[in-house]
Coordinates of C-alpha atoms in Angstrom, one line a residue:
Chain A
M1 CA 97.9 107.2 71.6
E2 CA 98.4 111.2 72.7
S3 CA 98.9 113.2 69.3
R4 CA 99.7 116.4 70.7
L5 CA 102.7 117.7 72.7
V6 CA 101.8 117.5 76.2
V7 CA 103.9 119.4 78.7
N8 CA 104.4 117.1 81.9
L9 CA 103.9 119.9 84.4
D10 CA 105.0 117.5 87.4
A11 CA 108.1 116.3 85.5
L12 CA 108.6 119.5 84.8
S13 CA 108.7 121.0 88.0
R14 CA 110.6 118.4 90.0
T15 CA 113.4 119.3 87.3
V16 CA 113.3 122.9 88.0
N17 CA 113.2 122.1 91.5
A18 CA 115.9 120.0 91.3
G19 CA 118.0 122.1 89.0
I20 CA 117.7 124.9 91.8
V21 CA 119.3 122.6 94.6
V22 CA 121.9 121.5 92.1
G23 CA 122.9 125.0 90.9
I24 CA 124.4 125.5 94.9
P25 CA 127.1 123.5 94.7
V26 CA 127.8 124.0 91.0
F27 CA 127.9 127.8 91.5
F28 CA 130.0 127.3 94.9
A29 CA 132.2 125.3 93.0
F30 CA 132.7 127.9 90.3
G31 CA 132.6 130.8 93.1
H32 CA 135.3 128.9 94.9
Y33 CA 137.8 127.6 92.0
V34 CA 136.7 130.4 89.1
S35 CA 136.0 133.6 90.4
F36 CA 134.4 134.9 93.6
Y37 CA 132.1 136.6 91.7
F38 CA 130.2 133.4 90.9
H39 CA 129.0 133.4 94.5
F40 CA 126.5 136.2 93.4
L41 CA 124.7 133.2 91.8
T42 CA 125.4 130.9 94.8
V43 CA 123.6 133.5 96.9
A44 CA 120.3 133.8 94.4
F45 CA 120.2 130.0 94.4
I46 CA 120.3 129.7 98.2
L47 CA 117.5 132.1 98.3
L48 CA 115.2 130.5 95.7
A49 CA 115.6 127.3 97.2
L50 CA 114.4 128.6 100.6
L51 CA 111.6 130.4 98.4
N52 CA 110.9 127.0 96.8
L53 CA 110.6 125.4 100.5
F54 CA 108.3 127.8 101.6
Y55 CA 106.2 127.7 98.8
K56 CA 106.3 123.6 98.8
H57 CA 106.0 123.0 102.4
V58 CA 105.3 126.2 104.7
Q59 CA 102.5 128.3 102.9
K60 CA 99.1 126.5 102.7
P61 CA 96.6 128.8 100.8
H62 CA 97.9 128.0 97.3
T63 CA 97.6 124.5 95.9
L64 CA 99.8 124.7 92.7
L65 CA 102.5 126.6 94.9
A66 CA 102.4 123.9 97.1
N67 CA 102.3 120.9 94.4
Y68 CA 105.0 122.5 92.2
G69 CA 107.0 125.1 93.7
L70 CA 108.3 127.9 92.1
I71 CA 107.5 127.1 88.7
A72 CA 104.1 127.5 89.5
Q73 CA 104.4 131.1 89.9
F74 CA 104.6 131.7 86.5
R75 CA 100.7 130.8 86.4
Y76 CA 99.7 133.9 88.9
L77 CA 102.3 136.1 87.1
T78 CA 101.2 135.4 83.6
E79 CA 97.4 135.6 85.3
S80 CA 97.8 138.8 87.0
V81 CA 99.2 140.3 83.9
G82 CA 96.2 138.5 81.7
P83 CA 94.1 141.9 81.5
E84 CA 96.6 144.0 80.4
L85 CA 98.1 141.5 77.5
R86 CA 94.4 140.9 76.1
Q87 CA 93.6 144.5 75.7
Y88 CA 96.8 145.4 74.4
L89 CA 97.5 142.4 72.2
F90 CA 94.8 139.7 72.0
S91 CA 91.3 141.1 72.3
G92 CA 89.7 142.3 69.0
D93 CA 88.4 145.7 68.4
T94 CA 84.7 144.3 69.0
E95 CA 85.4 141.9 72.0
E96 CA 86.3 143.5 74.8
R97 CA 83.4 144.1 77.5
P98 CA 81.5 146.3 78.8
F99 CA 82.8 148.4 76.0
T100 CA 84.4 147.3 72.8
R101 CA 87.6 149.2 71.7
I102 CA 85.7 150.6 69.0
D103 CA 83.0 152.2 71.3
R104 CA 85.6 152.9 73.4
S105 CA 88.0 154.8 70.6
E106 CA 84.6 156.9 69.4
V107 CA 84.5 158.4 72.5
Y108 CA 88.1 158.9 73.1
R109 CA 87.9 160.8 69.7
K110 CA 84.9 162.8 70.5
A111 CA 86.5 164.0 73.6
K112 CA 89.6 165.1 72.0
N113 CA 88.1 167.0 69.4
V114 CA 89.5 165.1 66.3
D115 CA 87.8 163.4 63.6
S116 CA 86.0 160.2 64.8
S117 CA 84.5 159.3 61.4
S118 CA 85.9 155.6 59.9
A119 CA 86.1 154.2 56.4
F120 CA 85.9 151.1 54.5
G121 CA 82.5 149.8 55.9
S122 CA 81.6 148.9 59.5
V123 CA 83.5 146.1 61.0
R124 CA 80.7 144.6 63.0
D125 CA 78.4 142.1 61.4
L126 CA 75.3 143.6 60.5
P127 CA 73.0 143.7 62.1
H128 CA 74.9 143.6 65.2
E129 CA 72.2 145.4 67.5
P130 CA 68.3 144.3 67.5
L131 CA 67.4 147.6 66.7
L132 CA 68.5 149.6 63.7
L133 CA 68.0 153.3 62.6
R134 CA 65.8 154.3 59.4
H135 CA 67.2 156.6 57.5
S136 CA 64.9 159.0 55.0
L137 CA 65.1 159.3 51.6
F138 CA 64.5 162.9 51.7
P139 CA 67.0 164.0 54.6
V140 CA 66.1 167.4 56.0
K141 CA 68.8 170.0 55.4
R142 CA 71.0 171.1 58.5
E143 CA 70.1 174.6 58.9
E144 CA 66.0 173.5 59.2
I145 CA 67.2 171.6 62.2
V146 CA 65.5 172.7 65.3
P147 CA 67.9 173.0 68.5
F148 CA 66.8 171.3 71.0
S149 CA 65.0 172.6 74.2
L150 CA 63.2 170.5 77.0
T151 CA 61.8 172.1 80.3
F152 CA 61.1 170.2 82.9
G153 CA 58.4 171.3 85.4
E154 CA 56.3 172.8 82.6
E155 CA 53.9 170.3 83.3
R156 CA 53.0 171.7 86.9
G157 CA 53.6 175.4 85.8
L158 CA 56.6 175.7 88.4
E159 CA 58.3 178.6 88.7
K160 CA 61.3 177.3 89.0
R161 CA 61.6 175.3 85.9
H162 CA 64.6 174.3 84.1
T163 CA 65.1 174.4 80.4
M164 CA 67.9 172.1 78.7
H165 CA 69.5 172.9 75.4
S166 CA 71.0 169.4 75.4
P167 CA 69.8 166.0 75.0
I168 CA 72.8 164.4 77.1
L169 CA 72.9 164.7 80.8
I170 CA 75.6 163.4 82.9
S171 CA 74.7 160.5 85.3
A172 CA 74.7 160.2 88.9
M173 CA 78.5 160.0 90.1
S174 CA 79.2 161.0 93.3
Y175 CA 82.2 162.4 94.9
G176 CA 83.4 159.4 97.2
A177 CA 82.9 157.0 94.2
L178 CA 84.8 159.4 92.0
G179 CA 88.0 161.6 93.2
K180 CA 87.6 165.1 93.6
R181 CA 89.5 166.3 90.9
A182 CA 87.2 163.7 88.1
V183 CA 84.0 165.5 89.9
M184 CA 85.6 169.1 89.1
A185 CA 86.9 168.3 85.8
L186 CA 83.1 166.7 85.0
S187 CA 81.5 170.1 86.9
R188 CA 83.5 172.4 84.9
G189 CA 82.8 170.8 81.7
A190 CA 79.2 170.3 82.4
R191 CA 79.2 174.2 83.0
K192 CA 81.1 174.7 79.6
A193 CA 79.0 172.6 77.8
G194 CA 75.5 174.1 79.7
I195 CA 74.5 170.4 80.5
L196 CA 72.8 169.2 84.0
L197 CA 75.4 167.2 85.9
N198 CA 74.0 164.6 88.5
T199 CA 75.6 164.4 92.1
G200 CA 75.1 161.0 92.7
E201 CA 74.0 160.0 96.4
G202 CA 76.9 161.4 97.9
G203 CA 75.4 163.9 100.1
F204 CA 76.3 167.4 99.9
P205 CA 78.0 168.0 96.5
K206 CA 80.4 170.2 97.8
Y207 CA 83.1 169.4 94.7
H208 CA 80.4 169.6 92.3
L209 CA 79.6 172.9 93.3
Q210 CA 82.9 174.5 93.5
E211 CA 83.0 174.3 89.5
G212 CA 79.7 176.1 88.7
A213 CA 77.4 173.6 86.7
D214 CA 74.3 173.4 87.1
L215 CA 73.1 170.2 89.5
I216 CA 70.5 167.7 89.7
F217 CA 70.9 166.4 93.4
Q218 CA 70.3 162.9 94.0
M219 CA 68.8 161.6 96.9
G220 CA 69.7 157.8 97.3
T221 CA 67.8 155.3 99.4
A222 CA 70.4 156.7 102.3
K223 CA 69.3 160.1 101.7
F224 CA 73.2 161.0 102.2
G225 CA 73.1 164.6 103.0
V226 CA 69.5 165.3 103.5
R227 CA 68.7 162.3 106.1
T228 CA 68.0 162.5 110.0
E229 CA 69.6 160.0 111.8
S230 CA 67.3 157.2 111.7
G231 CA 67.3 157.5 107.6
E232 CA 64.4 159.4 107.0
L233 CA 63.8 162.7 105.0
D234 CA 65.0 165.7 107.0
E235 CA 62.8 168.7 105.8
K236 CA 65.1 171.4 106.7
K237 CA 68.2 169.9 105.1
L238 CA 66.6 169.2 101.7
T239 CA 65.0 172.5 101.5
E240 CA 68.6 174.1 102.1
V241 CA 70.0 172.0 99.6
A242 CA 67.1 172.8 97.1
S243 CA 67.7 176.7 97.9
L244 CA 71.3 176.5 96.7
G245 CA 71.0 178.3 93.2
A246 CA 73.0 175.9 91.6
V247 CA 70.6 172.7 92.0
K248 CA 68.0 172.8 89.4
M249 CA 66.2 169.5 90.3
I250 CA 65.9 166.9 92.6
E251 CA 66.3 163.3 91.8
I252 CA 64.7 160.5 94.1
K253 CA 66.9 157.2 93.5
F254 CA 64.4 154.0 93.7
S255 CA 66.7 151.6 91.9
Q256 CA 69.8 151.4 89.3
G257 CA 70.5 149.3 86.6
A258 CA 74.3 148.1 88.3
K259 CA 72.4 146.9 91.2
P260 CA 68.8 147.2 91.1
G261 CA 67.2 146.4 94.6
K262 CA 70.1 146.5 96.2
G263 CA 71.5 148.5 99.0
G264 CA 75.4 148.9 100.0
L265 CA 77.6 149.0 102.6
L266 CA 80.4 151.7 103.5
P267 CA 82.9 150.2 105.0
Q268 CA 84.8 152.6 108.0
E269 CA 88.1 152.5 106.2
K270 CA 86.2 154.3 103.6
I271 CA 84.5 157.1 105.8
S272 CA 86.8 159.8 105.5
P273 CA 85.7 162.5 108.2
E274 CA 85.1 164.9 105.3
I275 CA 82.9 162.0 103.5
A276 CA 81.2 161.5 106.9
S277 CA 80.5 165.5 107.2
L278 CA 78.7 165.8 103.7
R279 CA 76.9 162.5 104.1
G280 CA 75.3 163.0 107.7
I281 CA 76.5 159.8 108.8
S282 CA 78.9 158.7 111.7
P283 CA 82.7 158.3 110.6
T284 CA 83.2 155.9 113.7
Q285 CA 80.9 152.7 112.2
D286 CA 80.5 150.7 109.0
F287 CA 77.2 152.5 107.3
L288 CA 74.4 150.1 105.8
S289 CA 72.6 151.7 103.2
P290 CA 68.8 150.6 102.7
S291 CA 67.7 149.1 99.7
S292 CA 64.8 151.4 99.7
H293 CA 63.4 154.5 101.1
A294 CA 62.1 154.2 104.5
E295 CA 59.0 156.4 103.5
C296 CA 58.3 154.0 100.8
V297 CA 56.8 150.8 101.4
D298 CA 54.2 150.5 98.7
A299 CA 53.0 152.2 95.4
A300 CA 51.1 154.8 97.3
S301 CA 53.6 155.7 99.8
S302 CA 55.9 156.0 97.0
A303 CA 53.9 158.2 95.2
A304 CA 53.4 160.5 98.0
F305 CA 56.7 160.4 99.1
V306 CA 57.2 161.9 95.8
K307 CA 54.7 164.7 96.2
R308 CA 56.2 165.9 99.5
V309 CA 59.7 166.4 98.3
Q310 CA 58.3 168.3 95.3
D311 CA 56.4 170.8 97.9
L312 CA 59.1 171.3 99.9
S313 CA 62.0 171.7 96.9
Q314 CA 59.6 173.8 94.8
L315 CA 61.9 172.5 92.3
P316 CA 61.5 169.9 89.2
V317 CA 61.4 166.4 91.1
G318 CA 62.1 163.1 89.2
V319 CA 62.5 159.7 90.0
K320 CA 65.3 156.9 89.1
M321 CA 64.5 153.3 88.8
C322 CA 65.5 150.1 86.8
L323 CA 62.4 148.2 85.7
G324 CA 61.8 145.2 87.5
R325 CA 58.3 143.8 87.8
E326 CA 55.9 145.4 85.4
E327 CA 52.8 145.3 87.4
E328 CA 54.6 147.4 90.3
F329 CA 55.4 149.7 87.6
V330 CA 52.0 149.8 86.7
Q331 CA 51.0 150.2 90.3
L332 CA 53.3 153.3 90.8
I333 CA 51.8 154.9 87.7
D334 CA 48.2 154.4 89.2
A335 CA 49.1 155.9 92.5
F336 CA 50.7 158.9 90.8
M337 CA 47.2 159.4 88.8
E338 CA 45.3 158.9 92.0
Q339 CA 47.3 161.8 93.5
D340 CA 46.8 163.6 90.3
R341 CA 50.3 164.6 91.3
F342 CA 53.5 163.1 88.9
P343 CA 57.4 163.3 89.3
D344 CA 58.4 165.8 86.8
Y345 CA 60.6 163.4 85.4
L346 CA 61.2 159.6 85.2
V347 CA 64.6 158.3 84.5
I348 CA 64.6 154.3 83.2
D349 CA 68.0 152.8 84.3
G350 CA 68.5 149.3 82.1
A351 CA 70.3 146.6 83.8
E352 CA 73.3 147.8 81.6
G353 CA 74.0 150.5 84.3
G354 CA 77.8 150.1 85.4
T355 CA 78.4 152.9 87.5
G356 CA 78.1 151.2 91.0
A357 CA 79.8 148.4 92.8
A358 CA 77.6 145.4 93.3
P359 CA 78.3 141.6 93.6
K360 CA 78.6 140.5 90.0
S361 CA 75.3 138.5 89.6
F362 CA 73.5 142.1 89.9
M363 CA 75.5 143.6 87.3
D364 CA 74.9 140.7 85.3
D365 CA 71.5 139.1 85.9
L366 CA 69.1 141.6 87.5
G367 CA 67.0 144.2 86.1
V368 CA 65.2 144.7 82.3
P369 CA 67.7 146.3 80.1
I370 CA 67.1 149.3 78.6
F371 CA 65.4 148.7 75.1
S372 CA 63.5 146.7 76.5
A373 CA 62.3 148.6 79.7
L374 CA 61.7 152.1 77.5
P375 CA 59.0 150.8 75.0
F376 CA 57.0 148.9 78.1
V377 CA 57.3 152.3 79.9
Q378 CA 56.6 154.7 76.9
N379 CA 53.6 152.6 75.9
H380 CA 52.0 152.3 79.2
L381 CA 52.4 156.0 79.9
Q382 CA 50.8 156.5 76.5
Q383 CA 48.1 154.2 77.2
K384 CA 47.1 155.9 80.1
G385 CA 47.2 159.3 78.6
V386 CA 49.7 160.6 81.3
R387 CA 52.7 161.0 78.6
N388 CA 52.8 164.4 78.8
R389 CA 52.7 164.7 82.6
L390 CA 56.1 163.8 82.7
K391 CA 59.8 163.6 81.1
L392 CA 61.1 160.7 80.5
I393 CA 65.2 159.8 80.4
A394 CA 66.9 156.7 79.5
S395 CA 70.2 155.4 80.6
G396 CA 72.1 152.5 80.8
K397 CA 75.3 152.3 78.4
L398 CA 74.2 154.8 76.1
I399 CA 77.7 156.3 75.4
N400 CA 77.4 156.7 71.7
P401 CA 75.0 158.8 69.3
G402 CA 73.6 155.1 67.9
S403 CA 72.6 153.8 70.9
Q404 CA 71.4 157.3 72.1
I405 CA 69.2 158.0 69.2
R406 CA 67.5 154.5 70.0
A407 CA 66.9 155.7 73.3
L408 CA 65.0 159.0 71.8
C409 CA 63.3 156.5 69.1
L410 CA 62.0 154.2 72.0
G411 CA 60.5 157.2 73.6
A412 CA 62.8 159.0 76.1
D413 CA 63.2 162.6 75.8
A414 CA 67.0 163.1 77.0
V415 CA 69.5 160.5 77.6
Y416 CA 71.7 160.0 80.7
T417 CA 75.3 158.4 80.6
A418 CA 77.9 158.2 83.4
R419 CA 80.4 155.7 82.1
G420 CA 80.5 157.9 78.5
F421 CA 81.8 160.7 80.8
M422 CA 84.3 158.8 82.7
L423 CA 85.6 157.5 79.2
A424 CA 85.7 161.0 77.9
L425 CA 87.9 162.0 81.2
G426 CA 90.5 159.3 80.0
C427 CA 89.2 156.1 81.9
I428 CA 91.1 153.0 80.5
Q429 CA 88.1 150.6 81.1
A430 CA 90.7 148.8 83.9
L431 CA 87.8 147.9 86.0
Q432 CA 89.2 148.9 89.0
C433 CA 86.5 151.5 90.3
N434 CA 85.9 149.8 93.4
S435 CA 89.3 149.2 94.9
N436 CA 90.4 152.9 94.8
S437 CA 93.6 152.0 92.5
C438 CA 91.8 153.4 89.2
P439 CA 95.0 153.9 87.1
T440 CA 93.6 156.9 85.4
G441 CA 93.1 159.0 88.7
I442 CA 88.8 159.1 88.1
A443 CA 87.5 156.5 90.6
T444 CA 90.2 157.2 93.4
H445 CA 91.0 159.1 96.3
N446 CA 94.8 158.0 95.7
P447 CA 96.8 161.4 95.6
H448 CA 99.2 159.6 93.2
L449 CA 96.7 158.5 91.2
E450 CA 94.8 161.6 91.0
H451 CA 98.2 163.6 90.4
G452 CA 98.0 162.7 86.4
L453 CA 94.4 164.2 86.1
D454 CA 94.4 167.5 84.9
V455 CA 91.0 169.3 85.9
V456 CA 91.6 172.2 82.7
D457 CA 92.1 169.4 80.3
K458 CA 89.5 166.9 81.1
A459 CA 87.0 169.6 81.3
Q460 CA 87.6 170.5 78.0
R461 CA 87.2 166.7 77.4
V462 CA 83.9 166.6 78.7
Y463 CA 82.9 169.6 76.9
Y464 CA 83.9 168.4 73.2
Y465 CA 82.3 164.9 73.9
V466 CA 79.2 166.7 74.8
K467 CA 79.4 168.7 71.6
N468 CA 80.7 166.0 68.9
L469 CA 77.8 163.9 70.4
E470 CA 75.1 166.7 69.7
K471 CA 76.4 167.5 66.5
D472 CA 76.0 163.7 65.6
L473 CA 72.9 163.3 67.1
Y474 CA 71.3 166.3 64.8
E475 CA 73.2 164.9 61.9
I476 CA 71.7 161.6 62.2
C477 CA 68.5 163.2 63.1
A478 CA 68.4 165.0 59.6
A479 CA 69.4 161.9 57.8
M480 CA 66.4 160.1 59.6
G481 CA 63.9 163.0 57.7
H482 CA 63.4 165.0 61.3
K483 CA 63.8 168.5 62.0
D484 CA 63.8 168.0 65.7
L485 CA 65.2 165.0 68.1
K486 CA 61.7 165.3 69.7
E487 CA 60.1 163.7 66.3
L488 CA 61.6 160.7 66.5
S489 CA 59.5 157.7 67.0
A490 CA 59.6 153.3 67.3
E491 CA 58.6 154.1 63.6
D492 CA 62.2 155.0 62.9
L493 CA 63.7 151.7 63.8
F494 CA 64.4 148.6 62.1
Q495 CA 64.2 145.6 63.9
K496 CA 65.6 142.2 63.3
Q497 CA 63.3 139.7 62.0
E498 CA 63.1 137.3 65.0
E499 CA 63.2 140.3 67.5
R500 CA 59.9 141.8 66.4
S501 CA 58.2 141.7 69.7
C502 CA 60.4 145.0 71.1
T503 CA 58.7 147.9 70.1
K504 CA 55.3 146.2 68.9
Chain B
M1 CA 96.7 140.4 114.2
H2 CA 95.6 141.5 117.8
K3 CA 96.1 145.5 117.8
V4 CA 98.6 145.7 120.5
T5 CA 100.9 143.1 119.3
G6 CA 100.8 144.8 115.8
R7 CA 101.6 147.9 117.8
L8 CA 104.9 145.9 119.6
S9 CA 105.8 144.1 116.4
K10 CA 106.2 147.6 114.5
I11 CA 107.9 149.1 117.2
L12 CA 110.1 146.1 117.8
S13 CA 110.9 146.0 113.8
I14 CA 111.3 150.3 113.7
I15 CA 114.4 149.7 116.1
L16 CA 115.6 146.7 114.9
G17 CA 115.6 148.1 111.5
T18 CA 116.9 151.4 112.3
A19 CA 120.1 149.5 114.3
L20 CA 120.7 147.0 111.2
S21 CA 120.7 150.2 108.6
A22 CA 123.1 151.8 111.1
V23 CA 125.3 148.7 110.8
F24 CA 124.5 148.5 107.4
F25 CA 125.5 151.9 106.6
M26 CA 129.1 151.8 108.5
A27 CA 130.2 149.0 106.5
A28 CA 129.0 150.4 103.1
W29 CA 130.7 153.5 104.2
A30 CA 134.1 151.4 104.7
K31 CA 134.0 149.6 101.5
V32 CA 132.6 152.5 99.0
S33 CA 135.2 154.8 100.9
G34 CA 138.0 152.2 100.2
N35 CA 139.1 151.4 104.3
P36 CA 142.2 149.7 104.2
G37 CA 140.9 146.6 106.1
T38 CA 138.2 145.9 103.4
K39 CA 140.7 146.6 100.5
E40 CA 143.0 144.1 102.0
V41 CA 139.6 141.6 102.3
F42 CA 138.3 141.9 98.9
T43 CA 142.0 141.7 97.6
T44 CA 142.1 138.3 99.3
L45 CA 138.9 138.1 97.4
E46 CA 140.1 139.0 94.0
M47 CA 137.3 141.3 93.7
E48 CA 139.1 144.5 94.2
P49 CA 137.9 147.0 93.6
H50 CA 134.5 146.7 91.5
G51 CA 133.4 143.6 94.0
R52 CA 133.9 146.0 96.8
I53 CA 132.0 148.9 95.3
I54 CA 128.8 146.6 94.1
I55 CA 128.5 145.1 97.8
G56 CA 128.9 148.3 99.0
I57 CA 126.4 149.8 97.2
I58 CA 124.1 146.9 97.8
E59 CA 124.6 147.4 101.5
A60 CA 123.9 151.1 101.1
A61 CA 120.5 150.1 99.6
A62 CA 119.8 147.8 102.3
A63 CA 120.4 150.8 104.8
F64 CA 118.3 153.0 103.0
L65 CA 115.3 150.3 102.4
L66 CA 115.7 149.1 106.1
V67 CA 114.4 152.7 107.4
T68 CA 111.9 153.0 105.0
H69 CA 108.5 152.5 106.0
K70 CA 107.0 149.8 103.5
Y71 CA 110.2 148.3 102.1
S72 CA 111.8 147.5 105.1
A73 CA 111.3 143.8 104.8
T74 CA 113.2 144.2 101.1
G75 CA 116.0 145.7 102.8
A76 CA 116.3 143.3 105.2
L77 CA 115.7 140.3 102.5
L78 CA 119.1 142.2 100.7
G79 CA 120.9 142.3 103.7
F80 CA 120.2 138.8 104.5
A81 CA 121.7 138.1 101.0
V82 CA 124.9 140.1 101.5
M83 CA 125.2 138.0 104.8
I84 CA 124.9 134.7 103.3
G85 CA 127.5 135.8 100.5
A86 CA 130.0 137.0 103.6
F87 CA 129.5 133.9 105.3
I88 CA 130.6 131.9 102.1
A89 CA 133.5 134.3 101.9
H90 CA 134.6 133.7 105.6
G91 CA 133.9 130.4 105.6
T92 CA 136.2 129.5 102.1
K93 CA 138.7 132.0 101.7
L94 CA 139.0 134.4 104.7
G95 CA 138.4 132.5 108.0
F96 CA 136.2 133.4 110.7
V97 CA 138.9 134.8 112.8
L98 CA 140.5 137.6 110.9
S99 CA 143.5 138.4 113.4
E100 CA 143.9 138.1 116.9
A101 CA 142.7 141.4 117.7
D102 CA 139.4 140.7 115.8
G103 CA 138.9 137.2 117.4
G104 CA 136.2 136.7 115.8
F105 CA 134.1 139.3 116.2
L106 CA 133.6 140.6 112.7
S107 CA 132.2 136.9 112.1
L108 CA 130.1 137.5 115.4
Q109 CA 128.8 140.8 114.1
M110 CA 127.9 139.2 110.7
L111 CA 126.1 136.4 112.6
I112 CA 123.6 139.0 114.6
A113 CA 123.1 140.9 111.9
A114 CA 122.2 137.9 109.6
S115 CA 119.7 137.0 112.6
L116 CA 118.3 140.4 113.0
C117 CA 117.7 140.5 109.0
L118 CA 115.7 137.4 109.5
G119 CA 113.8 139.0 112.6
V120 CA 113.0 142.2 110.7
M121 CA 111.7 140.0 107.5
W122 CA 109.4 138.2 109.6
L123 CA 108.1 140.9 111.6
E124 CA 107.5 142.6 108.2
R125 CA 106.6 139.4 106.2
H126 CA 103.6 141.1 105.1
D127 CA 105.4 143.4 102.7
L128 CA 108.2 140.9 101.3
P129 CA 108.4 141.1 97.8
I130 CA 106.2 138.3 96.1
V131 CA 105.3 136.1 99.3
G132 CA 103.9 139.1 101.2
K133 CA 100.7 138.5 100.1
L134 CA 100.6 134.9 101.0
F135 CA 101.1 135.8 104.7
D136 CA 97.9 137.9 104.4
L137 CA 95.8 134.6 102.9
E138 CA 97.6 132.7 105.9
D139 CA 96.4 135.2 108.4
E140 CA 93.2 135.1 106.9
R141 CA 92.7 131.1 107.1
T142 CA 93.8 130.7 110.6
S143 CA 91.0 133.4 111.6
L144 CA 88.5 131.0 110.7

């Protein structure tokens, strides 16, 4: 026996469809005998009947429209506004992904420089993360805290070494992925906050340079901006880029967390003449980005390539990768040891990384997450006795001080975040970064959408976000009983019983 | 769609759209400005003056939309709806031949305008409200 109220969609649709047809003569009669104004409805019903006819008998792509007619349109209509309704009304504060509302609102509040403290306990079930932080019974006084400082290139005694005074860096986002206003706001904010901005693999960093921030030039697998026609390194172009005063470091991207092991396709429609010239590619055909560097076929050749870029640029050179096979990482470190030259820093990007368009499975299923990768990398480097030969930067969804300090505990010297800064720029997590329709004007080149992004205001938010992150990081560090962020270690973490394997 | 036919249909739709726009604009002007002929028609329909002005505004909107790049299909749809209403009016209250001098010319004009509206709607079907996207899918399906 049927125990609940069921809508018989078939019967309902038949009634609605018949109602539309019946409406025509009914309103026609009213129009004829009562008032001609009723014919407005007659016309409307004639058009609806035509639409219904089209849905049911002409169009083929939509089964539901063909079976039920107009009423099925409600499904598509409500489905299309579903994400907005869920975000506004139905999703709880801890439900949304990739970032929950409380994660995002913390960033928004930091970026707007308003109080981001909360009250009456955590809204999450503790422990909500496998790793929590241990505090000390004897916290350090705030005035005893040592300001952060990290020098890249000191291990090799480089002349052009770079010292950072903030543990935060803006991760790789190219002009192309972001619109120019977003890039300019990031650059201006980074300059004000005194942090490094990664250019992303977008070729010559024209807009990143405009606002005067210190830059890390990223060289992706396609080597945009420093490539020969066949996709190999153009040494002359690289030395030119390296000699730009603003470029402080070079970063060679082997892989990234959002799409580890994958190249990309830049469709011809997206290659404007400007992008073609900045990236050094042809504007008349689709561009296929390779999944690895042409020069790097194994560990030894990869290590040699890093050395070559170091020698050419005379700048600190880093390598970015998402951890995949551990034995390959071991081989790579062995190769660095063999040639007695290490990259100046290593970026470990967790599979959580998100800035990059890729098939869904690459986002969801490939790569090792940051809090599993980082302990392995740290332990391996320590075991080999080479941890002091390079710096370690962590990235992958590290937008809040809590997750950043976890990364610092697990061995990172500094943390990268990209999406944290997108949120600071006003991102509302509409998930449309790859469709040129970003409603907040960040990941789009549509001038109407970019119009709302005020460079001056958003640069200020980037600055506040950094400053408030630093403030929280120092406070947490003090609460954990350390004077310096560099003193943090895995001992400062508490691990859920059943997941103890991570740091041991 | 093939590039040459695509360009041809675009040119055709621009020509038709502009011509239709002119027709609707003149009709709208006659109604809104209170031309004696139109006043007479709307008195017969017992819609004087509000109905006359409303229809005039709808026609003006259609005329305007028809010459835009993106909304010409919407303009044609609006024009087509007005033409259906006009057919009802002439079929039920006014008669298809208004006077000897007219000789059914106005009705013929209506018929032509309605057909041209359908023509523009077909040429610009990808931009039609609500159903436009279905034609994109249809193209993809038939291109397999």
